[in-house]
Short mmCIF file of C-alpha atoms in Angstrom, two decimals:
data_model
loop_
_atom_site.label_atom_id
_atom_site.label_comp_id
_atom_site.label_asym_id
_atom_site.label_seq_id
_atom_site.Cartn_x
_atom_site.Cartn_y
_atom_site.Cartn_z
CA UNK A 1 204.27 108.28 26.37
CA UNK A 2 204.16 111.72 23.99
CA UNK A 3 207.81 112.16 25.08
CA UNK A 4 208.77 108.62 24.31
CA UNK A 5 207.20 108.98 20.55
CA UNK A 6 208.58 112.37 20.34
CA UNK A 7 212.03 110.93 20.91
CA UNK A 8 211.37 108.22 18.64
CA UNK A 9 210.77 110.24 15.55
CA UNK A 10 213.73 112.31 15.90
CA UNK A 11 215.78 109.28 16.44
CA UNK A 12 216.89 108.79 13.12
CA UNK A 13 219.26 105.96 13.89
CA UNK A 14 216.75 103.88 14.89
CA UNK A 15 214.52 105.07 11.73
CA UNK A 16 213.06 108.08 12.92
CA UNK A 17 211.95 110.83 10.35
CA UNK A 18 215.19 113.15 8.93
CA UNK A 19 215.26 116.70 10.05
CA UNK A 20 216.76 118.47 7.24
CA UNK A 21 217.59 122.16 6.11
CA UNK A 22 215.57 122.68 3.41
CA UNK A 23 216.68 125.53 0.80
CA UNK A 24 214.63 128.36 0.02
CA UNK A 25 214.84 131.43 -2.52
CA UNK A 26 217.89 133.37 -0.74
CA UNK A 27 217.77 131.73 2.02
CA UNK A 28 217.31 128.34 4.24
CA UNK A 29 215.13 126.82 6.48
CA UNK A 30 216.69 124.85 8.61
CA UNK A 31 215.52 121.52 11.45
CA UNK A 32 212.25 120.89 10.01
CA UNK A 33 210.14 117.99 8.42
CA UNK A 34 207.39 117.97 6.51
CA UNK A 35 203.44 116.76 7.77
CA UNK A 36 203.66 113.83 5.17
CA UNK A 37 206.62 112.77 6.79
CA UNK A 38 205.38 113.02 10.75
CA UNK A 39 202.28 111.46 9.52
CA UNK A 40 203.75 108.13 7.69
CA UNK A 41 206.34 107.79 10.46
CA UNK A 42 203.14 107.45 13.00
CA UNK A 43 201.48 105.01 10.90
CA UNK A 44 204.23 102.85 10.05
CA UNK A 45 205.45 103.17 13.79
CA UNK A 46 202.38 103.02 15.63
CA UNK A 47 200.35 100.75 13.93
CA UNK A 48 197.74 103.40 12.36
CA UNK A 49 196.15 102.08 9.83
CA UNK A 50 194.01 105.12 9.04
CA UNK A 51 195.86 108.17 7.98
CA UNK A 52 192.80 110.44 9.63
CA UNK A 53 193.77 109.00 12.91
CA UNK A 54 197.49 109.55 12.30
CA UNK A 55 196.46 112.88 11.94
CA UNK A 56 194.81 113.52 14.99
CA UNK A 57 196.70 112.02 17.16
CA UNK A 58 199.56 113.78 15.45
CA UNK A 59 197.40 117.15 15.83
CA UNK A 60 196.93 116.64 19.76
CA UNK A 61 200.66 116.07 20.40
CA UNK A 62 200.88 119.49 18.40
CA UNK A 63 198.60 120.98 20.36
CA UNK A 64 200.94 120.59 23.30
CA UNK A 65 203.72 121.93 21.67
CA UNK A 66 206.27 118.94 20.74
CA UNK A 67 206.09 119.96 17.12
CA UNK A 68 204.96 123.27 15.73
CA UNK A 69 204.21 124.28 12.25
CA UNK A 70 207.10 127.05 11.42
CA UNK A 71 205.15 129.69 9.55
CA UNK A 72 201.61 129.22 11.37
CA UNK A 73 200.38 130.23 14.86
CA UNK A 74 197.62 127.32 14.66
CA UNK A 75 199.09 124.42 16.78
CA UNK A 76 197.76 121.57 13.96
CA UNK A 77 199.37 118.92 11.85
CA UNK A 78 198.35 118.84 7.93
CA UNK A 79 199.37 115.75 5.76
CA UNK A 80 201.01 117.78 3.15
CA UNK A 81 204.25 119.70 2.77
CA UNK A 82 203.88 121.92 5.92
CA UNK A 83 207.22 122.33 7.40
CA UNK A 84 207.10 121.84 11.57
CA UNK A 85 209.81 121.99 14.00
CA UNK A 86 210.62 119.66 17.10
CA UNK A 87 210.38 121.84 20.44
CA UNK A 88 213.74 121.91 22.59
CA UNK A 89 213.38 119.82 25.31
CA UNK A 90 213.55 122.86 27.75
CA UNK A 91 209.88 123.98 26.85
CA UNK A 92 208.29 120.72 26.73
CA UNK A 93 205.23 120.61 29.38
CA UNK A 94 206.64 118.58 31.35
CA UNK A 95 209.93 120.56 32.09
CA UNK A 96 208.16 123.92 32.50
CA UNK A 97 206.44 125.88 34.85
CA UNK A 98 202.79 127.78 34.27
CA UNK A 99 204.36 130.55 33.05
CA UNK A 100 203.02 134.45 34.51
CA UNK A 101 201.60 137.23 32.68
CA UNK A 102 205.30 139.06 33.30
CA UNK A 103 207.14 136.25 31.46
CA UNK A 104 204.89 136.59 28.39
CA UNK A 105 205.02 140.83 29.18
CA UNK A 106 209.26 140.45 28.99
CA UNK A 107 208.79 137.75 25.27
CA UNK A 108 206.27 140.43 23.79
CA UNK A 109 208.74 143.20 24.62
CA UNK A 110 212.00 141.44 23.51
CA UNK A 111 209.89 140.51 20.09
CA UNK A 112 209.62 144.66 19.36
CA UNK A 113 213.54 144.67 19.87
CA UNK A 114 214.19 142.02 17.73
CA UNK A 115 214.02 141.77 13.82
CA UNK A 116 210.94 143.59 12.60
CA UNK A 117 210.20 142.01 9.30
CA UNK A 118 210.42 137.98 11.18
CA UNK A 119 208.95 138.77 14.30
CA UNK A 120 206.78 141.51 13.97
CA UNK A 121 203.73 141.07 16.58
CA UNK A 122 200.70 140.16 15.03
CA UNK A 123 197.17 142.20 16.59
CA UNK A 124 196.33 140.49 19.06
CA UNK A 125 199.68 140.39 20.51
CA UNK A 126 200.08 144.07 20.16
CA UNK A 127 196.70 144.23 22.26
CA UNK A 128 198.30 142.06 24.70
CA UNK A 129 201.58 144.33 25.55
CA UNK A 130 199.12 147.11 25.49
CA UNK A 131 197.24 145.68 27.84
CA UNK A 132 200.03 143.93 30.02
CA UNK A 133 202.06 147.21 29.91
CA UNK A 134 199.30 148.79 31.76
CA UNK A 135 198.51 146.47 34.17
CA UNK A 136 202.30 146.30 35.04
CA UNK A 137 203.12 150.26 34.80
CA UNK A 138 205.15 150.03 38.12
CA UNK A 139 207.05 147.59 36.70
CA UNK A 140 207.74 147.81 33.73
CA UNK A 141 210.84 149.48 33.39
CA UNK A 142 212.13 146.09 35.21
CA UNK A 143 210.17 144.34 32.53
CA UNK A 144 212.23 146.31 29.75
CA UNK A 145 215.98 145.81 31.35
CA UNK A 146 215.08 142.11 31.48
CA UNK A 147 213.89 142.31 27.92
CA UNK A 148 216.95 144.10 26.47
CA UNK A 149 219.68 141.86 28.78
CA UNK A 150 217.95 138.55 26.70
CA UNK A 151 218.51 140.30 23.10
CA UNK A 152 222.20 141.17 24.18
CA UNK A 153 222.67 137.36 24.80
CA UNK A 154 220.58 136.54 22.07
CA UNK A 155 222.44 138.61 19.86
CA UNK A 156 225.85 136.46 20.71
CA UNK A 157 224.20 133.64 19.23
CA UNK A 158 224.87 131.85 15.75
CA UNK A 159 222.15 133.12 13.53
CA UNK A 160 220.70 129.85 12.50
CA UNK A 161 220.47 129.04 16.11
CA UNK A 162 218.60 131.96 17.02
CA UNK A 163 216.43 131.57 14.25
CA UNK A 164 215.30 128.24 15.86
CA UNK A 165 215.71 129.00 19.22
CA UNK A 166 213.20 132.48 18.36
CA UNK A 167 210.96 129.84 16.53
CA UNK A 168 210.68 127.09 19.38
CA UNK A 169 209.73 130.25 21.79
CA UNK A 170 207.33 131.64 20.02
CA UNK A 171 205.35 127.91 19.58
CA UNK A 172 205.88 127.99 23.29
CA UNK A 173 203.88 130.92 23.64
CA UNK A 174 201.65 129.90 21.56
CA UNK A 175 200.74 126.95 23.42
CA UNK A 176 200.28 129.05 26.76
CA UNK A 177 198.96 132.28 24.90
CA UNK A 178 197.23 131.09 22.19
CA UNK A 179 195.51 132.63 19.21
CA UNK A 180 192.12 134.29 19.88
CA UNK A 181 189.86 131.44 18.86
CA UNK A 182 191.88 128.43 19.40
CA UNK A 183 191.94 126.74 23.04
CA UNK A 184 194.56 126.46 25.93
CA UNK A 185 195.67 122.97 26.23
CA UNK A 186 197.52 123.75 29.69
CA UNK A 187 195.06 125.44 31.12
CA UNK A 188 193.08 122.59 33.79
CA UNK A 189 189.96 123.31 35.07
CA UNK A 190 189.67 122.45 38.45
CA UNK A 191 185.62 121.97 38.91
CA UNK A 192 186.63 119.15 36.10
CA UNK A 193 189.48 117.29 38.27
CA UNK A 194 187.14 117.14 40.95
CA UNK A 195 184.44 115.85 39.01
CA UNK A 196 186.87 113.09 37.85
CA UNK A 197 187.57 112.33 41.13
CA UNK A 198 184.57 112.37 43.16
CA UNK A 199 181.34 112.70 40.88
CA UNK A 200 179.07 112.03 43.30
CA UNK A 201 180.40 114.68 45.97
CA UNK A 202 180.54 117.34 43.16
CA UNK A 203 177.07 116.52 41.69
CA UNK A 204 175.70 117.10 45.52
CA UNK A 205 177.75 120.55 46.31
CA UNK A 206 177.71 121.91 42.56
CA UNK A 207 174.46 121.18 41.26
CA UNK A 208 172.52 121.62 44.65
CA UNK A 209 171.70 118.08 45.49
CA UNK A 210 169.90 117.74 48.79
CA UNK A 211 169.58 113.81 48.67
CA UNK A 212 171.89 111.59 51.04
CA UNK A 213 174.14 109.17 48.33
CA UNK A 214 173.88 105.93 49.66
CA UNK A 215 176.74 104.40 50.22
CA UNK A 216 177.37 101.11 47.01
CA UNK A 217 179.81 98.59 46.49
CA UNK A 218 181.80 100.08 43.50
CA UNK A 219 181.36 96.49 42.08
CA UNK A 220 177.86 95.64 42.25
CA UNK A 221 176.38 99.03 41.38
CA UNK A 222 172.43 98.98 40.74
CA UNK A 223 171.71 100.61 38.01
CA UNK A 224 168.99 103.74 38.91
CA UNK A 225 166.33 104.68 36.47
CA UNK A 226 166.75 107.53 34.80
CA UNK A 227 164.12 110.03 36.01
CA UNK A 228 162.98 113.06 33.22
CA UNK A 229 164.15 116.51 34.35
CA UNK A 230 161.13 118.83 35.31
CA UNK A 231 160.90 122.39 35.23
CA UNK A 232 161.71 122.83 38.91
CA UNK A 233 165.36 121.10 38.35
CA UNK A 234 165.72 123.62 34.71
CA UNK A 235 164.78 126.20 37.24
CA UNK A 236 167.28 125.30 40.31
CA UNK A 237 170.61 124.95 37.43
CA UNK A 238 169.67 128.79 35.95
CA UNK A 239 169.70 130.09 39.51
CA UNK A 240 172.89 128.32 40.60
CA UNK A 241 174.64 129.15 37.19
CA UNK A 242 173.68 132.81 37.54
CA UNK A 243 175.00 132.75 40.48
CA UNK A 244 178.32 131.44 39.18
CA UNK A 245 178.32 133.82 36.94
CA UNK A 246 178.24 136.79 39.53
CA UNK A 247 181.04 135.15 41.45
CA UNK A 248 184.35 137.25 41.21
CA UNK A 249 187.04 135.03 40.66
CA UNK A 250 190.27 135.36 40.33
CA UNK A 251 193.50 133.39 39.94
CA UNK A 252 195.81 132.21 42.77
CA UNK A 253 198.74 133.78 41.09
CA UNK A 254 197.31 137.33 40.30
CA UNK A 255 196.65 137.46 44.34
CA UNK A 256 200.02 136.23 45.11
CA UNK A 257 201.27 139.08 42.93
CA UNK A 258 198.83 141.54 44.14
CA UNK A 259 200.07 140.69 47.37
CA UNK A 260 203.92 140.77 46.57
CA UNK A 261 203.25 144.41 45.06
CA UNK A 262 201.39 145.83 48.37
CA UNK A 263 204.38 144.36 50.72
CA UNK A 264 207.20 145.87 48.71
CA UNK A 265 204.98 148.88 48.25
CA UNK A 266 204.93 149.35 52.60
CA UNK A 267 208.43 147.31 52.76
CA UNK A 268 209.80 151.19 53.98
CA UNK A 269 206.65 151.37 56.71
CA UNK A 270 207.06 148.11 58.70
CA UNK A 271 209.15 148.70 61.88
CA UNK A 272 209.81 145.35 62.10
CA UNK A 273 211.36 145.08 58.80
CA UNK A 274 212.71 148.57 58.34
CA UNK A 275 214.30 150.22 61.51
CA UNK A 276 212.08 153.59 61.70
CA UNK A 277 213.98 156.66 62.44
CA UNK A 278 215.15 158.07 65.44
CA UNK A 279 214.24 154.97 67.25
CA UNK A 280 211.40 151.81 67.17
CA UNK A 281 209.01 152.62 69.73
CA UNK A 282 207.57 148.88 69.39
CA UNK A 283 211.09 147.33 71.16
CA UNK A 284 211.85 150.49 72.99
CA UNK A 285 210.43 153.31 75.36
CA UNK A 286 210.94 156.08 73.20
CA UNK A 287 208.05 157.43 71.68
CA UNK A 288 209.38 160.09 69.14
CA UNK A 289 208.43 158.13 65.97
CA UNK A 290 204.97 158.21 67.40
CA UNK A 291 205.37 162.10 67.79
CA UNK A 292 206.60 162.42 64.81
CA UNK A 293 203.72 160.22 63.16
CA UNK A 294 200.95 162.91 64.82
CA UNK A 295 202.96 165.82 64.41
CA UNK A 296 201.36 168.71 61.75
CA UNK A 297 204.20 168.95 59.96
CA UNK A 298 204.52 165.45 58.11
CA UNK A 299 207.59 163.81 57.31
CA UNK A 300 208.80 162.82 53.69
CA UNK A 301 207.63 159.54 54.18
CA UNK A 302 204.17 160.45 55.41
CA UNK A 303 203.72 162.45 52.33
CA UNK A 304 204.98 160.15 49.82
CA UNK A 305 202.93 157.40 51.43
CA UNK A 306 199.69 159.81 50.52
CA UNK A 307 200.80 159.08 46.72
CA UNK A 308 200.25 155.44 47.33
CA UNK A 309 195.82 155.54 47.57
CA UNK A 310 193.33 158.00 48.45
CA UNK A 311 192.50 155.36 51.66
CA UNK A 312 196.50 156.58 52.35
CA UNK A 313 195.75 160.08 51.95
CA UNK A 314 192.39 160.16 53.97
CA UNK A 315 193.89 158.00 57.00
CA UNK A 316 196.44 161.00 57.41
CA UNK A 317 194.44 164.26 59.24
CA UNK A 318 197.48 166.31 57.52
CA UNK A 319 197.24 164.71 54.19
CA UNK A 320 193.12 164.78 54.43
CA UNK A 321 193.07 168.53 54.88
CA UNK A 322 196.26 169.19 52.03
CA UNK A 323 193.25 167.05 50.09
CA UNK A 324 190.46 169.19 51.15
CA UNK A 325 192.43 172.40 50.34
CA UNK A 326 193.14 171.02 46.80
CA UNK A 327 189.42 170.08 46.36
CA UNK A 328 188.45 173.96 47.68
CA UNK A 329 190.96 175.28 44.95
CA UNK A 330 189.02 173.11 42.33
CA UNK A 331 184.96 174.03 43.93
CA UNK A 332 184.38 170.34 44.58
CA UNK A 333 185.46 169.66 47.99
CA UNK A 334 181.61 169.34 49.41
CA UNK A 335 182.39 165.54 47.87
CA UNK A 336 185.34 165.46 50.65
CA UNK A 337 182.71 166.64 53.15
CA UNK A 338 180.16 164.64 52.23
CA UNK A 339 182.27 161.38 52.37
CA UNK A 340 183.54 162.82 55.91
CA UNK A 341 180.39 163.69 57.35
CA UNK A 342 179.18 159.89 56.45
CA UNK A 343 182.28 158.26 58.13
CA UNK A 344 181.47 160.74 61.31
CA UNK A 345 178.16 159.80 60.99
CA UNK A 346 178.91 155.78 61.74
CA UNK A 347 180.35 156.90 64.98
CA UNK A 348 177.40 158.82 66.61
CA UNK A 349 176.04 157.41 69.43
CA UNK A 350 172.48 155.34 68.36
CA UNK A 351 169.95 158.46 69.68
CA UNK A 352 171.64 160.84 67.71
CA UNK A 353 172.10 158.98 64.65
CA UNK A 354 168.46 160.52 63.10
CA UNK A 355 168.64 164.02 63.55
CA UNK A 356 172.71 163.72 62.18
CA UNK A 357 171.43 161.60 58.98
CA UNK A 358 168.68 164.80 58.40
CA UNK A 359 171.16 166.69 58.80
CA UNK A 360 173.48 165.38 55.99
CA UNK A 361 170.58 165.07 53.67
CA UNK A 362 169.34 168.25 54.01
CA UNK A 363 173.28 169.83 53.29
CA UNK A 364 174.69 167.13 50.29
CA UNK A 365 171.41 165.61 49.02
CA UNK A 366 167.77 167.65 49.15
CA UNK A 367 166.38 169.57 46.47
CA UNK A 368 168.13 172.94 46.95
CA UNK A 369 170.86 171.56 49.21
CA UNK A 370 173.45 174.23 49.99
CA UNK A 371 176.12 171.24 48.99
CA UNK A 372 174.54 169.53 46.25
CA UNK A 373 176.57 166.41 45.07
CA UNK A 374 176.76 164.53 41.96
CA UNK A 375 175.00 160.75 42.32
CA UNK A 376 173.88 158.94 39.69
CA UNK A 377 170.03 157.67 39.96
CA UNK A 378 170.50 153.86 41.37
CA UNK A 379 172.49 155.31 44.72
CA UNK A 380 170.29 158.12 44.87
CA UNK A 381 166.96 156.14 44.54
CA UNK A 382 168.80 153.56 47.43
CA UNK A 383 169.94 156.55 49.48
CA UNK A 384 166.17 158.16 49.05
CA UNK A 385 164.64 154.95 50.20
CA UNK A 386 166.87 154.62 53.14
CA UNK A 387 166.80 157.60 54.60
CA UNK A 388 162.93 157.37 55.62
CA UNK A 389 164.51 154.87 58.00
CA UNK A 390 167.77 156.34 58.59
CA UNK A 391 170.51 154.19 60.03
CA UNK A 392 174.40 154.47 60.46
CA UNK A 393 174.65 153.07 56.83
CA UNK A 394 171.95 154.68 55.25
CA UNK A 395 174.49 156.85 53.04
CA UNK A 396 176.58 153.64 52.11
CA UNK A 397 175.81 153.62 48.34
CA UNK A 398 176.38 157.33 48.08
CA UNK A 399 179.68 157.65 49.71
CA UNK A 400 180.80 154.91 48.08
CA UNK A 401 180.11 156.34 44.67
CA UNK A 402 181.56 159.45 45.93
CA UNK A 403 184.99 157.71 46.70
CA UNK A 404 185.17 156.24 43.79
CA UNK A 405 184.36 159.63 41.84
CA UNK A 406 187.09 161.17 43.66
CA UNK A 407 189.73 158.48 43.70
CA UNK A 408 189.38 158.42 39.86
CA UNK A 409 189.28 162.13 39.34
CA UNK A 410 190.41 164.73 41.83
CA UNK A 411 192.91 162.21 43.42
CA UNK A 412 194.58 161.87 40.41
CA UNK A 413 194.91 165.60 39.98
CA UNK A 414 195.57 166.32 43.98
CA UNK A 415 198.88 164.17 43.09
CA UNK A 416 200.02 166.07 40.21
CA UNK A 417 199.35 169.40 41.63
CA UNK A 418 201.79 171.60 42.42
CA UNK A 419 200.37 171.43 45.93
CA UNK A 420 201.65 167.96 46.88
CA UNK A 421 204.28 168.19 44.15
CA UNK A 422 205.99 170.94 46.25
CA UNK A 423 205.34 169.41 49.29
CA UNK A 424 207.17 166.42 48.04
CA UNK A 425 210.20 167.74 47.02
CA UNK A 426 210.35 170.16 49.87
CA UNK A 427 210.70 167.41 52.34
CA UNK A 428 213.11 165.40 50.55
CA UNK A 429 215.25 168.25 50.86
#
């Protein structure tokens, strides 16, 4: 039905408001209409006899992008001499696709190649390359080529038609990227479909229901009396909201992308979709990859795929002890030894398990220990605490704070050493 109006008013055969070029000082705007107009059409077309509701219903068609105000970022209609534009066809809703954070990464990139004094990014765009060009930093130099090959076609372009054509994207974006402050109409929330769908079910699973609905004729409803909420029910939503609020979420598309990265990432590793050299010892008998995989002196492979995460590095014995060398060079590899002595530690037999968790306190963690490593206070209050009962996991908060101390600090060195920088380049020759 928004379509249907939409190509009504710029129908203006059949009395639909005239898109004009309007002339400005040195230069001219062209394809717009004013608010007035877009307003009076909907009232005299729709039957409005209040100009406030022309206006708002006017101001939600905006807010999905069929019209956009051309020197405003704020998708609303005003009933005054605002100039808007009519959105191509191409990026109406209905014809497009939730775009991804790399489509938006390749339009903020193309806007810093493109005239600086009409489409210079405001702030919070700025923040957003900033931030997208970090979170894509393997990719971005495809995100740049992509950028520049659009400006070389956009370039060929008449120059009123790529002033409209840069206009009509931007609203676009603006619709699916909006300003901070102002909310995204294409964004559907999908606790709310369900709710719309089944209210019942999702009042019993979401707000912890334990009553049986009886089942009701959807015609002959009984009405229930309302009962007051009590203390006990205030008491039941803050649990189950903070527990919402703990729950990590995340988008289907940012997995589907994680998971795209990681298979091109290991695309070289998998025998079964890249032949290993000399031979594939999973659809043959010959089991010189395997030797090769085990031998001391790693391939170029093995020791690029030690770049790829310190889990990479430690699975390797070759690449674990070029990382404990490294961490020797630097006096911190008892946080290596630590972190090794806790993974031996969940493979001693039961009996022994006691006297091997002493042991490991006594060397990394007791006052005076020989090996003294840096925890903060929560895993060494939890490690304290669990250690008068030791276990094979007693050292779990402590070694993983120590992983993640090293994976954001001496891994990051280890791989710009000249240790594994050499060792690099000496195997690819």
């Amino acid at each position: 039905q928004i379509e249907d109006i939409i190509s009504r008013i710029q129908d203006e055969k059949a009395g639909g408001v005239p898109i004009r070029t309007v002339k400005s000082f040195l230069s001219k705007i062209p394809s717009v209409v004013t608010g007035t107009d877009i307003v009076q059409w909907l009232m005299k077309n729709l039957n409005i006899e209040d100009p406030v509701e022309a206006i708002h219903l006017g101001s939600l068609i905006t807010a999905q992008g069929y019209f956009f105000p051309i020197s405003d970022h704020v998708l609303t209609l005003k009933d005054d001499g605002t100039f808007y534009r009519f959105q191509s066809p191409y990026f109406w809703p209905s014809n497009c696709w939730e775009p991804e954070n790399t489509d938006y990464a390749i339009y903020l990139c193309k806007r810093t190649m493109q005239n600086k004094a009409r489409l210079e990014l405001a702030d919070y765009e700025a923040e957003n390359l900033a931030r997208l060009q970090r979170a894509f930093a393997r990719k971005w130099e495809f995100i740049f080529m992509q950028a520049e090959a659009q400006v070389k076609v956009d370039r060929k372009k008449d120059k009123t038609e790529r002033k409209i054509l840069d206009s009509q994207e931007r609203a676009f974006w603006d619709v699916h990227r909006p300003v901070p402050g102002c909310v995204n109409t294409t964004e559907m929330d999908i606790r709310k479909c369900r709710r719309m769908k089944n209210p019942q079910k999702v009042k019993k699973s979401v707000y912890g229901v334990t009553e049986e609905s009886q089942t009701r004729s959807p015609v002959h409803t009984p009405v229930q009396p309302t009962r007051k909420t009590t203390k006990e029910d205030v008491k039941k939503e803050i649990t189950f909201l903070n527990i919402q609020l703990d729950r990590h979420c995340m988008k289907m598309s940012k997995v589907a992308e994680s998971l795209m990265t990681y298979t091109e990432q290991f695309l070289d590793y998998d025998p079964f979709v890249t032949i290993p050299e000399p031979s594939n010892p999973w659809i043959t008998d010959d089991p010189t990859f395997w030797d090769l995989e085990a031998s001391k002196e790693p391939s170029q492979a093995r020791v690029k795929r030690w770049g790829f995460s310190l889990e990479e590095a430690l699975k390797d014995p070759v690449g674990r002890d070029q990382f404990l060398k490294f961490l020797e060079s630097e006096f911190s590899s008892e946080n290596l030894r630590f972190w090794l002595a806790v993974q031996d530690l969940k493979r001693q037999p039961l009996q022994d398990v006691p006297v091997r968790a002493q042991e490991i306190w006594q060397e990394f963690l007791a006052a005076g220990a020989p090996s003294s490593i840096n925890l903060d206070s929560h895993s060494y209050e939890r490690t304290s605490h669990n250690i008068k009962d030791p276990g094979r996991y007693s050292f779990e908060d402590a070694q993983e704070h120590i992983y993640m101390l090293m994976k954001s600090d001496s891994y990051a060195r280890f791989l710009r050493s000249n240790a594994y920088q050499d060792l690099l380049l000496a195997k690819k020759k």
